[in-house]
């Protein structure tokens, strides 16, 4: 799902950077009000985990790649898509600079897909389904759907950029990430369950904050 440099015209990259700057502005305001001495180390540990799972890429036709994302996990642990913006900005920047995975010009686009879209889809799917089907099924569906929607968004953006055609792109990205999303759903449920069981103090799970 990492889009490398050269796949998107610079004027489109500039639009995605504007979105990124706005998102970072709200993310830093959230961080100032919500991160404490417990949650900063937790965010760092989760960021390292996200870095690792996103490094396990499988090639997808038309020049991009498929991998797990982790946006739903971050959004659920902190109950905030703003946390995803911070984590994915740092992780994707390091991956681009150190490993050439993704790109600098496409950083805004990659954060949009994996952090903003992935985090929002996962979190709000969970909130919308929790009272209907239960906590863990809604976590699983949110994680699966977040992976799929982020991948489909990437395919649409590549079509707008003129990189590859829409329908083959949607089929390729959607098919791969529908299967990847199953693995992501299982891992997200396992991590949330483990945190609830062993370190519930690290989770923001109470009625006052909408869960």
N, C-alpha and C. Protein backbone atom coordinates (compact mmCIF):
# COMPACT_ATOMS: atom_id res chain seq x y z
N UNK A 1 0.82 -1.21 0.00
CA UNK A 1 0.00 0.00 0.00
C UNK A 1 0.86 1.27 0.00
N UNK A 2 2.16 1.10 0.24
CA UNK A 2 3.06 2.24 0.17
C UNK A 2 3.16 2.73 -1.27
N UNK A 3 2.90 3.99 -1.49
CA UNK A 3 3.04 4.57 -2.82
C UNK A 3 4.40 5.25 -2.89
N UNK A 4 5.27 4.86 -3.82
CA UNK A 4 6.61 5.45 -3.89
C UNK A 4 6.61 6.79 -4.61
N UNK A 5 7.75 7.47 -4.53
CA UNK A 5 7.93 8.71 -5.27
C UNK A 5 7.79 8.45 -6.76
N UNK A 6 7.26 9.43 -7.49
CA UNK A 6 7.15 9.33 -8.93
C UNK A 6 5.84 8.74 -9.43
N UNK A 7 5.02 8.22 -8.53
CA UNK A 7 3.76 7.62 -8.94
C UNK A 7 2.61 8.63 -8.97
N UNK A 8 2.82 9.78 -8.34
CA UNK A 8 1.77 10.79 -8.23
C UNK A 8 2.33 12.13 -8.67
N UNK A 9 1.64 12.87 -9.53
CA UNK A 9 2.11 14.20 -9.94
C UNK A 9 2.34 15.09 -8.73
N UNK A 10 3.33 15.96 -8.82
CA UNK A 10 3.70 16.79 -7.68
C UNK A 10 2.56 17.70 -7.21
N UNK A 11 1.73 18.17 -8.15
CA UNK A 11 0.64 19.04 -7.73
C UNK A 11 -0.38 18.28 -6.90
N UNK A 12 -0.56 16.99 -7.19
CA UNK A 12 -1.44 16.17 -6.36
C UNK A 12 -0.79 15.86 -5.02
N UNK A 13 0.53 15.63 -5.03
CA UNK A 13 1.25 15.42 -3.77
C UNK A 13 1.09 16.62 -2.85
N UNK A 14 1.09 17.81 -3.43
CA UNK A 14 0.94 19.03 -2.64
C UNK A 14 -0.42 19.07 -1.95
N UNK A 15 -1.46 18.60 -2.62
CA UNK A 15 -2.80 18.55 -2.01
C UNK A 15 -2.79 17.60 -0.82
N UNK A 16 -2.17 16.45 -1.00
CA UNK A 16 -2.12 15.48 0.09
C UNK A 16 -1.29 16.01 1.26
N UNK A 17 -0.27 16.81 0.96
CA UNK A 17 0.52 17.40 2.03
C UNK A 17 -0.29 18.43 2.81
N UNK A 18 -1.15 19.16 2.13
CA UNK A 18 -2.03 20.11 2.84
C UNK A 18 -2.93 19.35 3.82
N UNK A 19 -3.49 18.22 3.36
CA UNK A 19 -4.31 17.39 4.24
C UNK A 19 -3.48 16.91 5.43
N UNK A 20 -2.24 16.50 5.17
CA UNK A 20 -1.37 16.02 6.23
C UNK A 20 -1.08 17.11 7.26
N UNK A 21 -0.79 18.30 6.79
CA UNK A 21 -0.48 19.41 7.71
C UNK A 21 -1.67 19.73 8.60
N UNK A 22 -2.86 19.76 8.01
CA UNK A 22 -4.07 20.01 8.79
C UNK A 22 -4.27 18.90 9.82
N UNK A 23 -4.09 17.65 9.39
CA UNK A 23 -4.26 16.52 10.30
C UNK A 23 -3.24 16.57 11.43
N UNK A 24 -2.01 16.93 11.13
CA UNK A 24 -0.97 17.02 12.16
C UNK A 24 -1.27 18.14 13.16
N UNK A 25 -1.87 19.20 12.68
CA UNK A 25 -2.23 20.30 13.57
C UNK A 25 -3.22 19.81 14.63
N UNK A 26 -4.27 19.11 14.19
CA UNK A 26 -5.26 18.61 15.14
C UNK A 26 -4.68 17.48 15.99
N UNK A 27 -3.78 16.69 15.41
CA UNK A 27 -3.18 15.59 16.15
C UNK A 27 -2.31 16.09 17.30
N UNK A 28 -1.55 17.15 17.05
CA UNK A 28 -0.70 17.66 18.13
C UNK A 28 -1.53 18.31 19.23
N UNK A 29 -2.67 18.91 18.87
CA UNK A 29 -3.56 19.44 19.90
C UNK A 29 -4.13 18.31 20.75
N UNK A 30 -4.52 17.23 20.09
CA UNK A 30 -5.01 16.06 20.83
C UNK A 30 -3.93 15.50 21.74
N UNK A 31 -2.72 15.37 21.21
CA UNK A 31 -1.63 14.79 21.99
C UNK A 31 -1.33 15.62 23.23
N UNK A 32 -1.37 16.91 23.09
CA UNK A 32 -1.07 17.79 24.21
C UNK A 32 -2.08 17.59 25.35
N UNK A 33 -3.31 17.28 25.00
CA UNK A 33 -4.36 17.15 26.01
C UNK A 33 -4.57 15.72 26.52
N UNK A 34 -4.05 14.72 25.78
CA UNK A 34 -4.41 13.35 26.11
C UNK A 34 -3.25 12.41 26.40
N UNK A 35 -2.07 12.70 25.93
CA UNK A 35 -0.95 11.80 26.18
C UNK A 35 -0.30 12.10 27.52
N UNK A 36 -0.03 11.04 28.28
CA UNK A 36 0.63 11.20 29.57
C UNK A 36 1.81 10.24 29.64
N UNK A 37 2.39 10.10 30.84
CA UNK A 37 3.61 9.29 30.98
C UNK A 37 3.36 7.81 30.74
N UNK A 38 2.10 7.35 30.80
CA UNK A 38 1.78 5.96 30.49
C UNK A 38 1.60 5.75 28.99
N UNK A 39 0.91 6.69 28.36
CA UNK A 39 0.50 6.46 26.97
C UNK A 39 1.56 6.84 25.95
N UNK A 40 2.51 7.68 26.30
CA UNK A 40 3.60 7.99 25.37
C UNK A 40 4.45 6.74 25.10
N UNK A 41 4.91 6.02 26.15
CA UNK A 41 5.64 4.78 25.87
C UNK A 41 4.81 3.74 25.13
N UNK A 42 3.52 3.66 25.45
CA UNK A 42 2.65 2.72 24.75
C UNK A 42 2.58 3.06 23.27
N UNK A 43 2.45 4.34 22.96
CA UNK A 43 2.41 4.75 21.56
C UNK A 43 3.71 4.40 20.85
N UNK A 44 4.83 4.55 21.54
CA UNK A 44 6.13 4.21 20.94
C UNK A 44 6.24 2.71 20.66
N UNK A 45 5.77 1.90 21.60
CA UNK A 45 5.80 0.44 21.41
C UNK A 45 4.90 0.04 20.25
N UNK A 46 3.70 0.60 20.20
CA UNK A 46 2.79 0.29 19.10
C UNK A 46 3.34 0.76 17.76
N UNK A 47 3.99 1.91 17.75
CA UNK A 47 4.59 2.41 16.51
C UNK A 47 5.66 1.44 16.01
N UNK A 48 6.46 0.90 16.93
CA UNK A 48 7.47 -0.08 16.54
C UNK A 48 6.82 -1.33 15.96
N UNK A 49 5.70 -1.75 16.56
CA UNK A 49 4.98 -2.90 16.02
C UNK A 49 4.41 -2.63 14.64
N UNK A 50 3.86 -1.44 14.47
CA UNK A 50 3.32 -1.06 13.15
C UNK A 50 4.43 -1.03 12.11
N UNK A 51 5.58 -0.48 12.50
CA UNK A 51 6.74 -0.45 11.61
C UNK A 51 7.08 -1.87 11.14
N UNK A 52 7.05 -2.81 12.07
CA UNK A 52 7.43 -4.19 11.75
C UNK A 52 6.43 -4.85 10.81
N UNK A 53 5.13 -4.75 11.13
CA UNK A 53 4.16 -5.47 10.30
C UNK A 53 4.04 -4.85 8.91
N UNK A 54 4.27 -3.53 8.80
CA UNK A 54 4.20 -2.91 7.48
C UNK A 54 5.44 -3.18 6.65
N UNK A 55 6.49 -3.68 7.28
CA UNK A 55 7.70 -4.02 6.54
C UNK A 55 7.59 -5.37 5.84
N UNK A 56 6.55 -6.13 6.19
CA UNK A 56 6.34 -7.44 5.56
C UNK A 56 5.44 -7.25 4.34
N UNK A 57 6.05 -6.84 3.24
CA UNK A 57 5.31 -6.50 2.02
C UNK A 57 5.19 -7.69 1.08
N UNK A 58 4.07 -7.74 0.37
CA UNK A 58 3.94 -8.65 -0.76
C UNK A 58 3.62 -7.81 -2.00
N UNK A 59 4.32 -8.07 -3.11
CA UNK A 59 4.11 -7.25 -4.31
C UNK A 59 2.71 -7.42 -4.88
N UNK A 60 2.16 -6.31 -5.39
CA UNK A 60 0.85 -6.31 -6.04
C UNK A 60 1.05 -5.70 -7.43
N UNK A 61 0.36 -6.21 -8.44
CA UNK A 61 0.51 -5.65 -9.79
C UNK A 61 0.33 -4.14 -9.82
N UNK A 62 0.97 -3.50 -10.80
CA UNK A 62 0.94 -2.05 -11.05
C UNK A 62 1.91 -1.30 -10.16
N UNK A 63 2.79 -2.01 -9.41
CA UNK A 63 3.90 -1.33 -8.77
C UNK A 63 3.74 -0.96 -7.32
N UNK A 64 2.65 -1.36 -6.68
CA UNK A 64 2.50 -1.07 -5.25
C UNK A 64 2.66 -2.37 -4.47
N UNK A 65 2.27 -2.36 -3.19
CA UNK A 65 2.49 -3.54 -2.36
C UNK A 65 1.33 -3.72 -1.39
N UNK A 66 1.23 -4.92 -0.86
CA UNK A 66 0.20 -5.23 0.13
C UNK A 66 0.83 -5.60 1.45
N UNK A 67 0.21 -5.19 2.54
CA UNK A 67 0.72 -5.50 3.87
C UNK A 67 -0.35 -5.14 4.90
N UNK A 68 -0.17 -5.65 6.11
CA UNK A 68 -1.04 -5.24 7.20
C UNK A 68 -0.78 -3.77 7.53
N UNK A 69 -1.74 -3.13 8.20
CA UNK A 69 -1.64 -1.69 8.43
C UNK A 69 -1.58 -1.36 9.92
N UNK A 70 -2.60 -1.73 10.67
CA UNK A 70 -2.60 -1.46 12.10
C UNK A 70 -3.29 -0.20 12.54
N UNK A 71 -3.95 0.49 11.61
CA UNK A 71 -4.62 1.74 11.97
C UNK A 71 -5.73 1.56 12.98
N UNK A 72 -6.49 0.48 12.83
CA UNK A 72 -7.59 0.24 13.77
C UNK A 72 -7.07 0.00 15.18
N UNK A 73 -5.98 -0.72 15.29
CA UNK A 73 -5.39 -0.99 16.61
C UNK A 73 -5.03 0.32 17.31
N UNK A 74 -4.33 1.19 16.61
CA UNK A 74 -3.92 2.47 17.21
C UNK A 74 -5.15 3.29 17.59
N UNK A 75 -6.12 3.37 16.68
CA UNK A 75 -7.31 4.18 16.94
C UNK A 75 -8.10 3.65 18.12
N UNK A 76 -8.16 2.33 18.29
CA UNK A 76 -8.94 1.75 19.37
C UNK A 76 -8.22 1.87 20.72
N UNK A 77 -6.92 1.71 20.72
CA UNK A 77 -6.18 1.82 21.97
C UNK A 77 -6.33 3.22 22.56
N UNK A 78 -6.29 4.23 21.69
CA UNK A 78 -6.35 5.61 22.16
C UNK A 78 -7.73 6.25 21.95
N UNK A 79 -8.63 5.50 21.31
CA UNK A 79 -9.96 6.02 20.97
C UNK A 79 -9.87 7.35 20.25
N UNK A 80 -8.93 7.46 19.32
CA UNK A 80 -8.73 8.73 18.62
C UNK A 80 -8.00 8.49 17.31
N UNK A 81 -8.59 8.91 16.18
CA UNK A 81 -7.85 8.82 14.91
C UNK A 81 -6.63 9.73 14.89
N UNK A 82 -6.61 10.75 15.77
CA UNK A 82 -5.44 11.64 15.83
C UNK A 82 -4.18 10.87 16.20
N UNK A 83 -4.34 9.83 17.02
CA UNK A 83 -3.18 9.01 17.39
C UNK A 83 -2.61 8.32 16.15
N UNK A 84 -3.48 7.91 15.24
CA UNK A 84 -3.02 7.28 14.00
C UNK A 84 -2.20 8.23 13.16
N UNK A 85 -2.61 9.48 13.12
CA UNK A 85 -1.87 10.47 12.33
C UNK A 85 -0.44 10.58 12.84
N UNK A 86 -0.28 10.67 14.16
CA UNK A 86 1.06 10.79 14.74
C UNK A 86 1.90 9.55 14.45
N UNK A 87 1.33 8.38 14.74
CA UNK A 87 2.08 7.14 14.58
C UNK A 87 2.46 6.92 13.12
N UNK A 88 1.52 7.07 12.22
CA UNK A 88 1.80 6.77 10.82
C UNK A 88 2.68 7.83 10.17
N UNK A 89 2.59 9.05 10.60
CA UNK A 89 3.51 10.07 10.09
C UNK A 89 4.95 9.69 10.44
N UNK A 90 5.20 9.33 11.68
CA UNK A 90 6.55 8.98 12.11
C UNK A 90 7.02 7.69 11.42
N UNK A 91 6.18 6.66 11.44
CA UNK A 91 6.56 5.37 10.87
C UNK A 91 6.82 5.47 9.37
N UNK A 92 5.92 6.11 8.65
CA UNK A 92 6.06 6.20 7.19
C UNK A 92 7.23 7.10 6.80
N UNK A 93 7.48 8.14 7.58
CA UNK A 93 8.64 8.99 7.30
C UNK A 93 9.93 8.20 7.47
N UNK A 94 10.04 7.43 8.55
CA UNK A 94 11.24 6.63 8.78
C UNK A 94 11.40 5.55 7.71
N UNK A 95 10.31 4.91 7.34
CA UNK A 95 10.40 3.88 6.31
C UNK A 95 10.85 4.46 4.97
N UNK A 96 10.36 5.64 4.65
CA UNK A 96 10.76 6.28 3.39
C UNK A 96 12.22 6.69 3.42
N UNK A 97 12.66 7.26 4.54
CA UNK A 97 14.03 7.77 4.63
C UNK A 97 15.07 6.65 4.76
N UNK A 98 14.75 5.64 5.55
CA UNK A 98 15.74 4.62 5.88
C UNK A 98 15.71 3.42 4.94
N UNK A 99 14.51 3.07 4.43
CA UNK A 99 14.39 1.84 3.66
C UNK A 99 13.84 2.04 2.25
N UNK A 100 13.52 3.27 1.89
CA UNK A 100 12.97 3.51 0.57
C UNK A 100 11.61 2.88 0.38
N UNK A 101 10.89 2.64 1.47
CA UNK A 101 9.56 2.03 1.41
C UNK A 101 8.54 3.16 1.44
N UNK A 102 7.87 3.40 0.32
CA UNK A 102 7.05 4.60 0.20
C UNK A 102 7.92 5.73 -0.33
N UNK A 103 7.46 6.95 -0.16
CA UNK A 103 8.23 8.08 -0.69
C UNK A 103 8.04 9.32 0.16
N UNK A 104 8.91 10.29 -0.08
CA UNK A 104 8.80 11.57 0.63
C UNK A 104 7.73 12.44 -0.01
N UNK A 105 7.70 12.50 -1.34
CA UNK A 105 6.68 13.31 -2.00
C UNK A 105 5.28 12.75 -1.77
N UNK A 106 5.20 11.43 -1.57
CA UNK A 106 3.89 10.78 -1.37
C UNK A 106 3.59 10.52 0.10
N UNK A 107 4.34 11.13 0.99
CA UNK A 107 4.12 10.91 2.42
C UNK A 107 2.71 11.29 2.84
N UNK A 108 2.22 12.43 2.37
CA UNK A 108 0.88 12.87 2.73
C UNK A 108 -0.18 11.88 2.27
N UNK A 109 -0.02 11.35 1.07
CA UNK A 109 -0.98 10.38 0.54
C UNK A 109 -0.96 9.10 1.37
N UNK A 110 0.23 8.62 1.70
CA UNK A 110 0.34 7.37 2.46
C UNK A 110 -0.22 7.51 3.88
N UNK A 111 0.02 8.66 4.51
CA UNK A 111 -0.56 8.89 5.84
C UNK A 111 -2.08 8.99 5.74
N UNK A 112 -2.57 9.61 4.68
CA UNK A 112 -4.01 9.72 4.48
C UNK A 112 -4.65 8.33 4.42
N UNK A 113 -4.07 7.45 3.62
CA UNK A 113 -4.67 6.12 3.44
C UNK A 113 -4.57 5.27 4.69
N UNK A 114 -3.35 5.12 5.19
CA UNK A 114 -3.13 4.16 6.28
C UNK A 114 -3.49 4.73 7.65
N UNK A 115 -3.21 6.01 7.86
CA UNK A 115 -3.46 6.61 9.15
C UNK A 115 -4.85 7.20 9.29
N UNK A 116 -5.19 8.11 8.41
CA UNK A 116 -6.46 8.83 8.55
C UNK A 116 -7.65 7.96 8.14
N UNK A 117 -7.61 7.44 6.91
CA UNK A 117 -8.72 6.60 6.45
C UNK A 117 -8.78 5.31 7.26
N UNK A 118 -7.64 4.64 7.41
CA UNK A 118 -7.61 3.39 8.16
C UNK A 118 -8.07 3.57 9.60
N UNK A 119 -7.57 4.59 10.27
CA UNK A 119 -7.93 4.82 11.66
C UNK A 119 -9.40 5.18 11.83
N UNK A 120 -9.90 6.07 10.99
CA UNK A 120 -11.30 6.50 11.10
C UNK A 120 -12.27 5.37 10.77
N UNK A 121 -11.99 4.63 9.70
CA UNK A 121 -12.88 3.52 9.34
C UNK A 121 -12.92 2.49 10.46
N UNK A 122 -11.76 2.13 10.98
CA UNK A 122 -11.71 1.12 12.03
C UNK A 122 -12.42 1.56 13.30
N UNK A 123 -12.13 2.77 13.75
CA UNK A 123 -12.70 3.26 15.01
C UNK A 123 -14.21 3.43 14.91
N UNK A 124 -14.69 4.08 13.85
CA UNK A 124 -16.12 4.38 13.78
C UNK A 124 -16.95 3.17 13.35
N UNK A 125 -16.34 2.21 12.67
CA UNK A 125 -17.02 0.94 12.44
C UNK A 125 -17.22 0.22 13.77
N UNK A 126 -16.18 0.20 14.58
CA UNK A 126 -16.27 -0.40 15.92
C UNK A 126 -17.36 0.28 16.74
N UNK A 127 -17.36 1.60 16.78
CA UNK A 127 -18.37 2.31 17.58
C UNK A 127 -19.78 2.05 17.07
N UNK A 128 -19.92 1.98 15.74
CA UNK A 128 -21.24 1.78 15.17
C UNK A 128 -21.79 0.38 15.37
N UNK A 129 -20.90 -0.62 15.47
CA UNK A 129 -21.36 -2.01 15.54
C UNK A 129 -21.31 -2.60 16.94
N UNK A 130 -20.61 -1.95 17.84
CA UNK A 130 -20.35 -2.55 19.16
C UNK A 130 -21.64 -2.96 19.89
N UNK A 131 -22.62 -2.10 19.90
CA UNK A 131 -23.85 -2.39 20.62
C UNK A 131 -24.74 -3.39 19.88
N UNK A 132 -24.44 -3.63 18.61
CA UNK A 132 -25.25 -4.54 17.81
C UNK A 132 -24.71 -5.96 17.84
N UNK A 133 -23.39 -6.11 17.74
CA UNK A 133 -22.82 -7.46 17.61
C UNK A 133 -21.78 -7.77 18.67
N UNK A 134 -21.46 -6.82 19.54
CA UNK A 134 -20.49 -7.07 20.59
C UNK A 134 -19.13 -6.47 20.29
N UNK A 135 -18.32 -6.39 21.34
CA UNK A 135 -17.04 -5.70 21.25
C UNK A 135 -16.06 -6.35 20.27
N UNK A 136 -15.76 -7.62 20.47
CA UNK A 136 -14.70 -8.23 19.68
C UNK A 136 -15.09 -8.48 18.22
N UNK A 137 -16.32 -8.90 17.92
CA UNK A 137 -16.70 -8.96 16.50
C UNK A 137 -16.62 -7.60 15.81
N UNK A 138 -16.99 -6.55 16.52
CA UNK A 138 -16.94 -5.22 15.91
C UNK A 138 -15.50 -4.75 15.72
N UNK A 139 -14.60 -5.15 16.63
CA UNK A 139 -13.17 -4.84 16.44
C UNK A 139 -12.65 -5.55 15.19
N UNK A 140 -13.01 -6.82 15.05
CA UNK A 140 -12.53 -7.60 13.90
C UNK A 140 -13.04 -7.02 12.59
N UNK A 141 -14.32 -6.69 12.53
CA UNK A 141 -14.88 -6.13 11.30
C UNK A 141 -14.26 -4.76 11.01
N UNK A 142 -14.09 -3.96 12.05
CA UNK A 142 -13.47 -2.66 11.86
C UNK A 142 -12.07 -2.76 11.30
N UNK A 143 -11.27 -3.68 11.83
CA UNK A 143 -9.89 -3.85 11.36
C UNK A 143 -9.87 -4.36 9.92
N UNK A 144 -10.74 -5.32 9.61
CA UNK A 144 -10.79 -5.85 8.24
C UNK A 144 -11.22 -4.76 7.26
N UNK A 145 -12.29 -4.05 7.61
CA UNK A 145 -12.82 -3.03 6.71
C UNK A 145 -11.83 -1.88 6.53
N UNK A 146 -11.14 -1.51 7.60
CA UNK A 146 -10.16 -0.42 7.50
C UNK A 146 -9.05 -0.77 6.52
N UNK A 147 -8.58 -2.01 6.57
CA UNK A 147 -7.53 -2.45 5.65
C UNK A 147 -8.02 -2.42 4.21
N UNK A 148 -9.23 -2.92 3.99
CA UNK A 148 -9.79 -2.97 2.64
C UNK A 148 -10.05 -1.57 2.09
N UNK A 149 -10.69 -0.71 2.87
CA UNK A 149 -11.05 0.63 2.38
C UNK A 149 -9.79 1.45 2.10
N UNK A 150 -8.79 1.34 2.95
CA UNK A 150 -7.54 2.07 2.70
C UNK A 150 -6.89 1.61 1.39
N UNK A 151 -6.94 0.31 1.12
CA UNK A 151 -6.37 -0.22 -0.12
C UNK A 151 -7.16 0.27 -1.34
N UNK A 152 -8.48 0.27 -1.24
CA UNK A 152 -9.30 0.73 -2.36
C UNK A 152 -9.10 2.23 -2.60
N UNK A 153 -8.94 2.99 -1.51
CA UNK A 153 -8.65 4.41 -1.66
C UNK A 153 -7.34 4.62 -2.41
N UNK A 154 -6.35 3.79 -2.09
CA UNK A 154 -5.07 3.87 -2.79
C UNK A 154 -5.24 3.62 -4.29
N UNK A 155 -6.06 2.63 -4.63
CA UNK A 155 -6.30 2.32 -6.04
C UNK A 155 -6.96 3.49 -6.76
N UNK A 156 -7.93 4.13 -6.10
CA UNK A 156 -8.60 5.29 -6.70
C UNK A 156 -7.60 6.44 -6.89
N UNK A 157 -6.76 6.67 -5.90
CA UNK A 157 -5.78 7.75 -6.00
C UNK A 157 -4.77 7.50 -7.12
N UNK A 158 -4.40 6.24 -7.31
CA UNK A 158 -3.48 5.91 -8.39
C UNK A 158 -4.13 6.10 -9.76
N UNK A 159 -5.43 5.88 -9.82
CA UNK A 159 -6.15 6.15 -11.07
C UNK A 159 -6.20 7.64 -11.34
N UNK A 160 -6.49 8.44 -10.32
CA UNK A 160 -6.50 9.89 -10.47
C UNK A 160 -5.13 10.39 -10.90
N UNK A 161 -4.08 9.75 -10.39
CA UNK A 161 -2.71 10.14 -10.73
C UNK A 161 -2.31 9.67 -12.13
N UNK A 162 -3.12 8.80 -12.73
CA UNK A 162 -2.79 8.29 -14.06
C UNK A 162 -1.80 7.15 -14.03
N UNK A 163 -1.64 6.51 -12.88
CA UNK A 163 -0.62 5.47 -12.73
C UNK A 163 -1.13 4.12 -13.23
N UNK A 164 -2.35 3.74 -12.87
CA UNK A 164 -2.92 2.52 -13.41
C UNK A 164 -4.43 2.62 -13.48
N UNK A 165 -5.09 1.79 -14.32
CA UNK A 165 -6.54 1.91 -14.53
C UNK A 165 -7.33 1.51 -13.30
N UNK A 166 -8.54 2.05 -13.20
CA UNK A 166 -9.34 1.93 -11.98
C UNK A 166 -9.76 0.50 -11.68
N UNK A 167 -10.45 -0.14 -12.60
CA UNK A 167 -11.03 -1.45 -12.30
C UNK A 167 -9.96 -2.50 -11.99
N UNK A 168 -8.93 -2.67 -12.82
CA UNK A 168 -7.88 -3.63 -12.45
C UNK A 168 -7.21 -3.27 -11.13
N UNK A 169 -7.06 -1.96 -10.86
CA UNK A 169 -6.45 -1.54 -9.60
C UNK A 169 -7.31 -1.90 -8.41
N UNK A 170 -8.61 -1.66 -8.52
CA UNK A 170 -9.52 -2.01 -7.43
C UNK A 170 -9.55 -3.52 -7.19
N UNK A 171 -9.53 -4.28 -8.28
CA UNK A 171 -9.57 -5.74 -8.14
C UNK A 171 -8.29 -6.25 -7.48
N UNK A 172 -7.15 -5.75 -7.95
CA UNK A 172 -5.87 -6.22 -7.40
C UNK A 172 -5.72 -5.83 -5.94
N UNK A 173 -5.91 -4.54 -5.65
CA UNK A 173 -5.74 -4.06 -4.28
C UNK A 173 -6.80 -4.65 -3.35
N UNK A 174 -8.04 -4.70 -3.84
CA UNK A 174 -9.12 -5.21 -3.00
C UNK A 174 -8.98 -6.68 -2.69
N UNK A 175 -8.61 -7.48 -3.69
CA UNK A 175 -8.49 -8.92 -3.48
C UNK A 175 -7.38 -9.24 -2.48
N UNK A 176 -6.21 -8.67 -2.69
CA UNK A 176 -5.10 -8.93 -1.78
C UNK A 176 -5.43 -8.49 -0.36
N UNK A 177 -5.95 -7.27 -0.23
CA UNK A 177 -6.15 -6.72 1.11
C UNK A 177 -7.39 -7.28 1.81
N UNK A 178 -8.30 -7.87 1.05
CA UNK A 178 -9.41 -8.57 1.70
C UNK A 178 -8.88 -9.76 2.50
N UNK A 179 -7.86 -10.44 1.96
CA UNK A 179 -7.25 -11.56 2.68
C UNK A 179 -6.31 -11.06 3.77
N UNK A 180 -5.53 -10.02 3.47
CA UNK A 180 -4.64 -9.45 4.48
C UNK A 180 -5.45 -8.93 5.66
N UNK A 181 -6.62 -8.37 5.37
CA UNK A 181 -7.47 -7.81 6.42
C UNK A 181 -7.93 -8.85 7.42
N UNK A 182 -8.07 -10.11 6.99
CA UNK A 182 -8.45 -11.17 7.92
C UNK A 182 -7.36 -11.37 8.97
N UNK A 183 -6.11 -11.39 8.52
CA UNK A 183 -4.99 -11.53 9.46
C UNK A 183 -4.95 -10.33 10.39
N UNK A 184 -5.14 -9.14 9.82
CA UNK A 184 -5.13 -7.92 10.64
C UNK A 184 -6.25 -7.94 11.67
N UNK A 185 -7.41 -8.43 11.30
CA UNK A 185 -8.53 -8.49 12.23
C UNK A 185 -8.20 -9.39 13.42
N UNK A 186 -7.63 -10.55 13.13
CA UNK A 186 -7.27 -11.50 14.20
C UNK A 186 -6.23 -10.89 15.13
N UNK A 187 -5.19 -10.29 14.56
CA UNK A 187 -4.13 -9.70 15.38
C UNK A 187 -4.64 -8.53 16.22
N UNK A 188 -5.52 -7.73 15.64
CA UNK A 188 -6.07 -6.58 16.38
C UNK A 188 -6.88 -7.05 17.58
N UNK A 189 -7.70 -8.07 17.38
CA UNK A 189 -8.49 -8.61 18.48
C UNK A 189 -7.57 -9.18 19.56
N UNK A 190 -6.52 -9.89 19.16
CA UNK A 190 -5.61 -10.50 20.14
C UNK A 190 -4.91 -9.43 20.97
N UNK A 191 -4.43 -8.38 20.32
CA UNK A 191 -3.71 -7.33 21.04
C UNK A 191 -4.64 -6.59 22.00
N UNK A 192 -5.85 -6.25 21.52
CA UNK A 192 -6.79 -5.55 22.39
C UNK A 192 -7.19 -6.43 23.56
N UNK A 193 -7.42 -7.71 23.31
CA UNK A 193 -7.77 -8.63 24.39
C UNK A 193 -6.64 -8.72 25.42
N UNK A 194 -5.41 -8.81 24.93
CA UNK A 194 -4.26 -8.91 25.84
C UNK A 194 -4.12 -7.65 26.69
N UNK A 195 -4.31 -6.50 26.07
CA UNK A 195 -4.22 -5.25 26.84
C UNK A 195 -5.34 -5.17 27.88
N UNK A 196 -6.53 -5.57 27.47
CA UNK A 196 -7.65 -5.55 28.43
C UNK A 196 -7.40 -6.49 29.61
N UNK A 197 -6.77 -7.62 29.33
CA UNK A 197 -6.57 -8.63 30.37
C UNK A 197 -5.42 -8.27 31.31
N UNK A 198 -4.31 -7.80 30.72
CA UNK A 198 -3.10 -7.62 31.52
C UNK A 198 -2.79 -6.16 31.86
N UNK A 199 -3.19 -5.22 30.99
CA UNK A 199 -2.93 -3.81 31.28
C UNK A 199 -4.14 -2.96 30.92
N UNK A 200 -5.27 -3.17 31.59
CA UNK A 200 -6.47 -2.41 31.27
C UNK A 200 -6.31 -0.92 31.54
N UNK A 201 -5.34 -0.57 32.39
CA UNK A 201 -5.11 0.85 32.70
C UNK A 201 -4.60 1.63 31.49
N UNK A 202 -4.09 0.92 30.48
CA UNK A 202 -3.56 1.59 29.30
C UNK A 202 -4.64 1.89 28.26
N UNK A 203 -5.81 1.31 28.43
CA UNK A 203 -6.88 1.49 27.44
C UNK A 203 -7.88 2.54 27.90
N UNK A 204 -8.36 3.30 26.95
CA UNK A 204 -9.38 4.31 27.27
C UNK A 204 -10.74 3.70 26.99
N UNK A 205 -11.16 2.77 27.86
CA UNK A 205 -12.44 2.09 27.65
C UNK A 205 -13.39 2.46 28.79
N UNK A 206 -14.07 3.58 28.66
CA UNK A 206 -15.10 3.89 29.65
C UNK A 206 -16.22 4.67 28.99
N UNK A 207 -17.34 4.69 29.62
CA UNK A 207 -18.54 5.28 29.02
C UNK A 207 -18.38 6.78 28.78
N UNK A 208 -17.59 7.42 29.58
CA UNK A 208 -17.44 8.86 29.40
C UNK A 208 -16.74 9.23 28.11
N UNK A 209 -16.03 8.24 27.51
CA UNK A 209 -15.30 8.54 26.28
C UNK A 209 -15.87 7.79 25.10
N UNK A 210 -17.12 7.39 25.22
CA UNK A 210 -17.87 6.94 24.05
C UNK A 210 -17.77 5.48 23.70
N UNK A 211 -17.23 4.62 24.59
CA UNK A 211 -17.13 3.21 24.25
C UNK A 211 -18.14 2.41 25.07
